mmCIF file of N, CA and C in Angstrom:
data_model
loop_
_atom_site.group_PDB
_atom_site.id
_atom_site.type_symbol
_atom_site.label_atom_id
_atom_site.label_comp_id
_atom_site.label_asym_id
_atom_site.label_seq_id
_atom_site.Cartn_x
_atom_site.Cartn_y
_atom_site.Cartn_z
ATOM 1 N N MET A 1 -27.212 -118.088 -0.952
ATOM 2 C CA MET A 1 -28.130 -117.541 -1.075
ATOM 3 C C MET A 1 -27.346 -115.789 -1.038
ATOM 4 N N THR A 2 -26.542 -115.532 -0.467
ATOM 5 C CA THR A 2 -25.933 -114.212 0.022
ATOM 6 C C THR A 2 -25.484 -113.798 -1.762
ATOM 7 N N ILE A 3 -24.684 -114.714 -2.409
ATOM 8 C CA ILE A 3 -24.380 -114.274 -3.896
ATOM 9 C C ILE A 3 -25.614 -114.195 -4.955
ATOM 10 N N VAL A 4 -26.940 -114.399 -4.611
ATOM 11 C CA VAL A 4 -28.154 -114.064 -5.223
ATOM 12 C C VAL A 4 -28.229 -112.455 -4.745
ATOM 13 N N PHE A 5 -28.103 -112.082 -3.551
ATOM 14 C CA PHE A 5 -28.865 -110.896 -2.911
ATOM 15 C C PHE A 5 -27.592 -109.879 -3.245
ATOM 16 N N CYS A 6 -26.649 -110.029 -3.486
ATOM 17 C CA CYS A 6 -25.291 -109.310 -3.912
ATOM 18 C C CYS A 6 -25.237 -109.039 -5.068
ATOM 19 N N LEU A 7 -25.923 -109.860 -6.170
ATOM 20 C CA LEU A 7 -25.766 -109.778 -7.710
ATOM 21 C C LEU A 7 -27.035 -108.606 -7.857
ATOM 22 N N LEU A 8 -28.056 -109.329 -7.382
ATOM 23 C CA LEU A 8 -29.687 -108.484 -7.369
ATOM 24 C C LEU A 8 -29.063 -106.865 -6.850
ATOM 25 N N LEU A 9 -28.593 -106.773 -5.627
ATOM 26 C CA LEU A 9 -28.246 -105.187 -5.425
ATOM 27 C C LEU A 9 -26.909 -104.435 -6.182
ATOM 28 N N ALA A 10 -26.090 -105.375 -6.890
ATOM 29 C CA ALA A 10 -25.095 -104.842 -7.728
ATOM 30 C C ALA A 10 -26.004 -104.104 -8.668
ATOM 31 N N SER A 11 -26.984 -104.955 -9.531
ATOM 32 C CA SER A 11 -27.813 -104.615 -10.333
ATOM 33 C C SER A 11 -28.474 -103.607 -10.110
ATOM 34 N N GLY A 12 -29.231 -103.577 -9.253
ATOM 35 C CA GLY A 12 -30.114 -102.384 -8.929
ATOM 36 C C GLY A 12 -29.149 -101.040 -8.558
ATOM 37 N N ILE A 13 -28.069 -101.117 -8.360
ATOM 38 C CA ILE A 13 -26.975 -99.913 -7.997
ATOM 39 C C ILE A 13 -26.716 -99.484 -9.400
ATOM 40 N N THR A 14 -26.358 -100.696 -10.179
ATOM 41 C CA THR A 14 -25.715 -100.336 -11.461
ATOM 42 C C THR A 14 -26.868 -99.434 -12.735
ATOM 43 N N GLY A 15 -28.079 -100.093 -12.160
ATOM 44 C CA GLY A 15 -29.124 -99.497 -12.936
ATOM 45 C C GLY A 15 -29.485 -98.438 -12.537
ATOM 46 N N LEU A 16 -29.510 -97.662 -11.247
ATOM 47 C CA LEU A 16 -29.985 -96.742 -10.718
ATOM 48 C C LEU A 16 -29.133 -95.756 -10.929
ATOM 49 N N ALA A 17 -27.773 -96.140 -11.049
ATOM 50 C CA ALA A 17 -26.756 -95.119 -11.682
ATOM 51 C C ALA A 17 -26.899 -94.857 -13.042
ATOM 52 N N THR A 18 -26.939 -95.799 -13.717
ATOM 53 C CA THR A 18 -27.624 -95.521 -15.404
ATOM 54 C C THR A 18 -28.124 -94.619 -15.505
ATOM 55 N N GLY A 19 -29.756 -94.983 -14.883
ATOM 56 C CA GLY A 19 -30.832 -93.636 -15.233
ATOM 57 C C GLY A 19 -30.493 -92.406 -14.417
ATOM 58 N N LEU A 20 -29.787 -92.206 -13.413
ATOM 59 C CA LEU A 20 -29.443 -91.251 -13.267
ATOM 60 C C LEU A 20 -28.341 -90.379 -14.049
ATOM 61 N N PHE A 21 -27.688 -91.160 -14.705
ATOM 62 C CA PHE A 21 -26.482 -90.519 -15.674
ATOM 63 C C PHE A 21 -26.591 -90.446 -16.692
ATOM 64 N N PHE A 22 -26.964 -91.504 -17.474
ATOM 65 C CA PHE A 22 -27.269 -91.647 -19.025
ATOM 66 C C PHE A 22 -28.413 -92.057 -19.277
ATOM 67 N N ARG A 23 -28.492 -91.854 -20.578
ATOM 68 C CA ARG A 23 -29.907 -91.954 -21.321
ATOM 69 C C ARG A 23 -29.998 -93.351 -21.740
ATOM 70 N N VAL A 24 -31.526 -93.836 -22.107
ATOM 71 C CA VAL A 24 -31.865 -95.317 -22.450
ATOM 72 C C VAL A 24 -30.797 -96.326 -23.009
ATOM 73 N N TRP A 25 -30.080 -95.485 -24.042
ATOM 74 C CA TRP A 25 -29.450 -96.351 -24.898
ATOM 75 C C TRP A 25 -28.276 -96.896 -24.405
ATOM 76 N N ALA A 26 -27.876 -96.438 -23.023
ATOM 77 C CA ALA A 26 -26.845 -96.839 -22.210
ATOM 78 C C ALA A 26 -27.239 -98.114 -21.548
ATOM 79 N N LEU A 27 -28.368 -98.946 -21.695
ATOM 80 C CA LEU A 27 -28.995 -99.918 -20.979
ATOM 81 C C LEU A 27 -28.479 -101.172 -21.892
ATOM 82 N N VAL A 28 -28.283 -100.649 -23.481
ATOM 83 C CA VAL A 28 -27.794 -101.584 -24.491
ATOM 84 C C VAL A 28 -26.389 -102.272 -24.400
ATOM 85 N N LEU A 29 -25.164 -101.241 -23.409
ATOM 86 C CA LEU A 29 -24.184 -101.834 -22.968
ATOM 87 C C LEU A 29 -24.491 -102.179 -21.558
ATOM 88 N N VAL A 30 -25.046 -101.642 -20.826
ATOM 89 C CA VAL A 30 -25.140 -102.098 -19.295
ATOM 90 C C VAL A 30 -25.464 -103.697 -19.280
ATOM 91 N N SER A 31 -26.949 -103.815 -19.703
ATOM 92 C CA SER A 31 -27.541 -104.941 -19.573
ATOM 93 C C SER A 31 -26.811 -106.399 -19.968
ATOM 94 N N PRO A 32 -26.576 -106.497 -20.961
ATOM 95 C CA PRO A 32 -25.390 -107.634 -21.273
ATOM 96 C C PRO A 32 -24.215 -107.761 -20.425
ATOM 97 N N ALA A 33 -23.821 -106.743 -19.869
ATOM 98 C CA ALA A 33 -22.434 -106.445 -19.098
ATOM 99 C C ALA A 33 -23.310 -107.140 -17.303
ATOM 100 N N ILE A 34 -24.562 -107.115 -17.030
ATOM 101 C CA ILE A 34 -24.753 -107.653 -15.930
ATOM 102 C C ILE A 34 -25.557 -108.769 -16.223
ATOM 103 N N ALA A 35 -25.845 -109.152 -17.304
ATOM 104 C CA ALA A 35 -25.875 -110.679 -17.544
ATOM 105 C C ALA A 35 -24.663 -111.601 -17.616
ATOM 106 N N ILE A 36 -23.975 -111.269 -18.212
ATOM 107 C CA ILE A 36 -22.631 -111.748 -18.329
ATOM 108 C C ILE A 36 -21.904 -112.081 -17.077
ATOM 109 N N LEU A 37 -21.893 -110.695 -16.407
ATOM 110 C CA LEU A 37 -21.180 -110.858 -14.845
ATOM 111 C C LEU A 37 -22.097 -111.838 -13.979
ATOM 112 N N ALA A 38 -23.188 -111.926 -13.959
ATOM 113 C CA ALA A 38 -24.042 -112.395 -13.502
ATOM 114 C C ALA A 38 -23.768 -114.083 -13.594
ATOM 115 N N ALA A 39 -23.883 -114.339 -14.996
ATOM 116 C CA ALA A 39 -23.891 -115.655 -15.444
ATOM 117 C C ALA A 39 -22.114 -115.967 -14.862
ATOM 118 N N ILE A 40 -20.963 -115.752 -14.791
ATOM 119 C CA ILE A 40 -19.856 -115.880 -14.303
ATOM 120 C C ILE A 40 -19.998 -115.968 -13.198
ATOM 121 N N VAL A 41 -20.297 -115.021 -12.154
ATOM 122 C CA VAL A 41 -20.438 -115.276 -10.817
ATOM 123 C C VAL A 41 -20.938 -116.466 -10.194
ATOM 124 N N LEU A 42 -22.514 -116.693 -11.004
ATOM 125 C CA LEU A 42 -23.289 -117.966 -10.440
ATOM 126 C C LEU A 42 -22.279 -119.022 -11.017
ATOM 127 N N GLN A 43 -21.579 -119.299 -12.413
ATOM 128 C CA GLN A 43 -21.119 -120.099 -12.641
ATOM 129 C C GLN A 43 -19.883 -120.770 -11.637
ATOM 130 N N SER A 44 -19.281 -119.889 -11.207
ATOM 131 C CA SER A 44 -18.040 -120.022 -10.269
ATOM 132 C C SER A 44 -18.472 -120.374 -9.125
ATOM 133 N N SER A 45 -19.645 -119.993 -8.463
ATOM 134 C CA SER A 45 -20.035 -120.440 -7.348
ATOM 135 C C SER A 45 -20.961 -121.821 -7.519
ATOM 136 N N ASN A 46 -20.672 -122.797 -8.442
ATOM 137 C CA ASN A 46 -21.591 -123.802 -8.453
ATOM 138 C C ASN A 46 -23.119 -123.869 -8.755
ATOM 139 N N PHE A 47 -23.601 -122.959 -9.080
ATOM 140 C CA PHE A 47 -25.176 -122.901 -9.897
ATOM 141 C C PHE A 47 -25.120 -123.371 -10.854
ATOM 142 N N GLY A 48 -26.223 -124.409 -11.134
ATOM 143 C CA GLY A 48 -26.533 -124.796 -12.085
ATOM 144 C C GLY A 48 -26.770 -123.894 -13.115
ATOM 145 N N PHE A 49 -27.394 -124.873 -14.562
ATOM 146 C CA PHE A 49 -27.609 -123.717 -15.726
ATOM 147 C C PHE A 49 -28.879 -123.263 -15.212
ATOM 148 N N TRP A 50 -30.165 -124.402 -14.736
ATOM 149 C CA TRP A 50 -31.531 -123.902 -14.707
ATOM 150 C C TRP A 50 -31.931 -123.219 -13.511
ATOM 151 N N THR A 51 -30.686 -123.168 -12.615
ATOM 152 C CA THR A 51 -30.932 -122.650 -11.500
ATOM 153 C C THR A 51 -30.370 -120.975 -11.733
ATOM 154 N N GLY A 52 -29.676 -120.840 -12.948
ATOM 155 C CA GLY A 52 -28.757 -119.565 -12.960
ATOM 156 C C GLY A 52 -29.891 -118.833 -13.589
ATOM 157 N N ILE A 53 -30.501 -119.575 -14.646
ATOM 158 C CA ILE A 53 -31.146 -118.656 -15.256
ATOM 159 C C ILE A 53 -32.181 -117.732 -14.977
ATOM 160 N N PRO A 54 -33.257 -118.069 -13.465
ATOM 161 C CA PRO A 54 -33.959 -117.103 -13.233
ATOM 162 C C PRO A 54 -33.262 -116.349 -12.249
ATOM 163 N N ILE A 55 -32.278 -116.336 -11.857
ATOM 164 C CA ILE A 55 -31.504 -115.464 -11.173
ATOM 165 C C ILE A 55 -30.892 -114.153 -12.093
ATOM 166 N N VAL A 56 -30.186 -114.726 -13.277
ATOM 167 C CA VAL A 56 -29.729 -113.867 -14.292
ATOM 168 C C VAL A 56 -31.212 -112.597 -14.552
ATOM 169 N N VAL A 57 -32.039 -113.572 -15.135
ATOM 170 C CA VAL A 57 -33.214 -112.559 -15.475
ATOM 171 C C VAL A 57 -33.666 -111.712 -14.549
ATOM 172 N N SER A 58 -33.737 -112.103 -13.221
ATOM 173 C CA SER A 58 -34.208 -111.342 -12.207
ATOM 174 C C SER A 58 -32.944 -109.934 -11.838
ATOM 175 N N CYS A 59 -31.913 -110.274 -12.252
ATOM 176 C CA CYS A 59 -30.736 -109.290 -12.070
ATOM 177 C C CYS A 59 -31.168 -108.302 -13.163
ATOM 178 N N LEU A 60 -31.590 -108.822 -14.493
ATOM 179 C CA LEU A 60 -31.812 -107.876 -15.409
ATOM 180 C C LEU A 60 -32.551 -106.848 -15.060
ATOM 181 N N LEU A 61 -33.838 -107.499 -14.663
ATOM 182 C CA LEU A 61 -35.190 -107.200 -14.279
ATOM 183 C C LEU A 61 -35.281 -105.928 -13.178
ATOM 184 N N VAL A 62 -34.442 -106.238 -12.193
ATOM 185 C CA VAL A 62 -33.962 -105.037 -11.352
ATOM 186 C C VAL A 62 -33.067 -104.134 -11.565
ATOM 187 N N GLY A 63 -32.436 -104.409 -12.386
ATOM 188 C CA GLY A 63 -31.304 -103.269 -12.970
ATOM 189 C C GLY A 63 -32.201 -102.075 -14.239
ATOM 190 N N GLN A 64 -33.412 -102.914 -14.996
ATOM 191 C CA GLN A 64 -34.084 -102.206 -15.825
ATOM 192 C C GLN A 64 -35.299 -101.424 -14.834
ATOM 193 N N LEU A 65 -35.690 -102.163 -13.610
ATOM 194 C CA LEU A 65 -36.800 -101.301 -13.369
ATOM 195 C C LEU A 65 -36.097 -100.022 -11.843
ATOM 196 N N ALA A 66 -34.637 -100.485 -11.648
ATOM 197 C CA ALA A 66 -33.601 -99.309 -11.068
ATOM 198 C C ALA A 66 -33.678 -98.236 -12.120
ATOM 199 N N TYR A 67 -33.487 -98.712 -13.302
ATOM 200 C CA TYR A 67 -33.078 -97.364 -14.284
ATOM 201 C C TYR A 67 -34.336 -96.369 -14.365
ATOM 202 N N LEU A 68 -35.426 -97.334 -14.343
ATOM 203 C CA LEU A 68 -36.848 -96.376 -14.737
ATOM 204 C C LEU A 68 -37.225 -95.642 -13.350
ATOM 205 N N ALA A 69 -36.772 -96.188 -12.224
ATOM 206 C CA ALA A 69 -36.644 -95.088 -10.974
ATOM 207 C C ALA A 69 -36.042 -94.199 -10.911
ATOM 208 N N GLY A 70 -34.529 -94.307 -11.424
ATOM 209 C CA GLY A 70 -33.599 -93.349 -11.413
ATOM 210 C C GLY A 70 -34.165 -92.373 -12.603
ATOM 211 N N ALA A 71 -34.517 -92.740 -13.639
ATOM 212 C CA ALA A 71 -35.112 -91.652 -14.674
ATOM 213 C C ALA A 71 -36.014 -91.135 -14.220
ATOM 214 N N PHE A 72 -37.178 -91.761 -13.655
ATOM 215 C CA PHE A 72 -38.239 -91.034 -13.224
ATOM 216 C C PHE A 72 -37.812 -90.040 -11.950
ATOM 217 N N HIS A 73 -37.100 -90.339 -11.339
ATOM 218 C CA HIS A 73 -36.448 -89.541 -10.184
ATOM 219 C C HIS A 73 -35.847 -88.077 -10.903
ATOM 220 N N LEU A 74 -35.203 -88.626 -11.979
ATOM 221 C CA LEU A 74 -34.481 -87.340 -12.627
ATOM 222 C C LEU A 74 -35.230 -86.006 -13.278
ATOM 223 N N HIS A 75 -36.195 -86.867 -13.691
ATOM 224 C CA HIS A 75 -37.628 -86.061 -14.220
ATOM 225 C C HIS A 75 -38.607 -85.875 -13.875
ATOM 226 N N ARG A 76 -38.993 -85.949 -12.590
ATOM 227 C CA ARG A 76 -39.979 -85.821 -12.073
ATOM 228 C C ARG A 76 -40.814 -84.434 -12.103
ATOM 229 N N GLY A 77 -40.106 -83.415 -11.815
ATOM 230 C CA GLY A 77 -40.688 -82.075 -12.141
ATOM 231 C C GLY A 77 -41.105 -81.876 -13.912
ATOM 232 N N GLU A 78 -40.886 -82.840 -14.822
ATOM 233 C CA GLU A 78 -41.112 -82.553 -15.889
ATOM 234 C C GLU A 78 -42.163 -83.520 -16.615
ATOM 235 N N LEU A 79 -42.911 -84.248 -15.860
ATOM 236 C CA LEU A 79 -43.725 -85.173 -15.956
ATOM 237 C C LEU A 79 -45.128 -84.807 -15.470
ATOM 238 N N SER A 80 -45.700 -83.618 -15.204
ATOM 239 C CA SER A 80 -46.596 -83.108 -14.756
ATOM 240 C C SER A 80 -47.734 -82.775 -15.528
ATOM 241 N N MET A 81 -49.235 -83.932 -15.109
ATOM 242 C CA MET A 81 -50.279 -83.625 -16.327
ATOM 243 C C MET A 81 -50.795 -82.452 -16.124
ATOM 244 N N GLN A 82 -50.618 -81.604 -15.165
ATOM 245 C CA GLN A 82 -51.362 -80.578 -15.257
ATOM 246 C C GLN A 82 -50.702 -79.344 -16.230
ATOM 247 N N ASP A 83 -49.713 -79.501 -16.833
ATOM 248 C CA ASP A 83 -49.574 -78.696 -18.098
ATOM 249 C C ASP A 83 -50.617 -79.137 -19.183
ATOM 250 N N ASP A 84 -51.163 -80.514 -18.938
ATOM 251 C CA ASP A 84 -52.551 -80.861 -20.236
ATOM 252 C C ASP A 84 -53.574 -80.359 -19.608
ATOM 253 N N ALA A 85 -53.891 -80.095 -18.424
ATOM 254 C CA ALA A 85 -55.159 -79.822 -17.847
ATOM 255 C C ALA A 85 -55.511 -78.871 -17.910
ATOM 256 N N ASN A 86 -54.353 -77.409 -17.700
ATOM 257 C CA ASN A 86 -55.146 -76.197 -17.658
ATOM 258 C C ASN A 86 -54.341 -75.502 -19.080
ATOM 259 N N GLY A 87 -54.210 -76.224 -20.158
ATOM 260 C CA GLY A 87 -54.010 -75.680 -21.272
ATOM 261 C C GLY A 87 -52.714 -75.053 -21.654
ATOM 262 N N GLU A 88 -51.813 -74.846 -20.750
ATOM 263 C CA GLU A 88 -50.712 -74.494 -20.769
ATOM 264 C C GLU A 88 -49.276 -75.578 -21.260
ATOM 265 N N PRO A 89 -48.587 -75.149 -22.356
ATOM 266 C CA PRO A 89 -47.467 -76.477 -22.536
ATOM 267 C C PRO A 89 -46.538 -76.090 -21.514
ATOM 268 N N GLY A 90 -45.610 -77.600 -21.118
ATOM 269 C CA GLY A 90 -44.998 -77.685 -20.764
ATOM 270 C C GLY A 90 -43.955 -76.995 -21.031
ATOM 271 N N LYS A 91 -42.754 -77.569 -20.526
ATOM 272 C CA LYS A 91 -41.285 -77.056 -20.781
ATOM 273 C C LYS A 91 -40.861 -77.479 -22.156
ATOM 274 N N TYR A 92 -41.227 -78.547 -22.695
ATOM 275 C CA TYR A 92 -40.825 -79.086 -24.203
ATOM 276 C C TYR A 92 -41.988 -79.154 -24.726
ATOM 277 N N SER A 93 -43.217 -78.454 -24.891
ATOM 278 C CA SER A 93 -44.354 -78.243 -25.424
ATOM 279 C C SER A 93 -44.360 -77.035 -26.430
ATOM 280 N N HIS A 94 -45.242 -76.980 -27.460
ATOM 281 C CA HIS A 94 -45.234 -76.300 -28.068
ATOM 282 C C HIS A 94 -46.721 -75.510 -28.538
ATOM 283 N N ARG A 95 -47.330 -74.337 -28.568
ATOM 284 C CA ARG A 95 -48.091 -73.812 -28.843
ATOM 285 C C ARG A 95 -48.903 -73.779 -30.093
ATOM 286 N N HIS A 96 -50.448 -74.175 -30.191
ATOM 287 C CA HIS A 96 -50.994 -74.163 -31.519
ATOM 288 C C HIS A 96 -49.999 -74.972 -32.388
ATOM 289 N N ILE A 97 -49.780 -76.103 -32.545
ATOM 290 C CA ILE A 97 -49.297 -76.982 -33.366
ATOM 291 C C ILE A 97 -50.377 -77.384 -34.034
ATOM 292 N N GLY A 98 -51.701 -77.661 -33.273
ATOM 293 C CA GLY A 98 -52.720 -77.969 -34.340
ATOM 294 C C GLY A 98 -53.455 -77.092 -35.510
ATOM 295 N N ASP A 99 -52.975 -75.574 -35.013
ATOM 296 C CA ASP A 99 -53.278 -74.636 -36.339
ATOM 297 C C ASP A 99 -52.302 -74.667 -37.486
ATOM 298 N N GLN A 100 -51.419 -75.284 -37.190
ATOM 299 C CA GLN A 100 -50.547 -75.291 -38.348
ATOM 300 C C GLN A 100 -50.641 -76.469 -39.653
ATOM 301 N N ASN A 101 -51.255 -77.437 -39.423
ATOM 302 C CA ASN A 101 -51.863 -78.339 -40.195
ATOM 303 C C ASN A 101 -53.015 -78.272 -40.781
ATOM 304 N N GLU A 102 -53.832 -77.096 -40.725
ATOM 305 C CA GLU A 102 -54.963 -76.504 -41.226
ATOM 306 C C GLU A 102 -54.856 -75.810 -42.746
#
């Protein structure tokens, strides 16, 4: 059981670090690496095939949720709904885009 918690913790740390330092495309490399490493560790620890599948899926899920948490933490000041509510554009928004199409 300790191995499972260590794998989940390692997946979470890896996902959080990826979310803080890289873009979403880095998950294309990180997620298979997490799955392969978890499968190798579980196989060497004598976990069965059907027992290992939910653990590997859980590791992937924890890693991607940690990525989302890191990405939202990094961009928390830029994700404001008040920019739309008061009519002022946000940092990456543009004014009068609708007028250009008329």
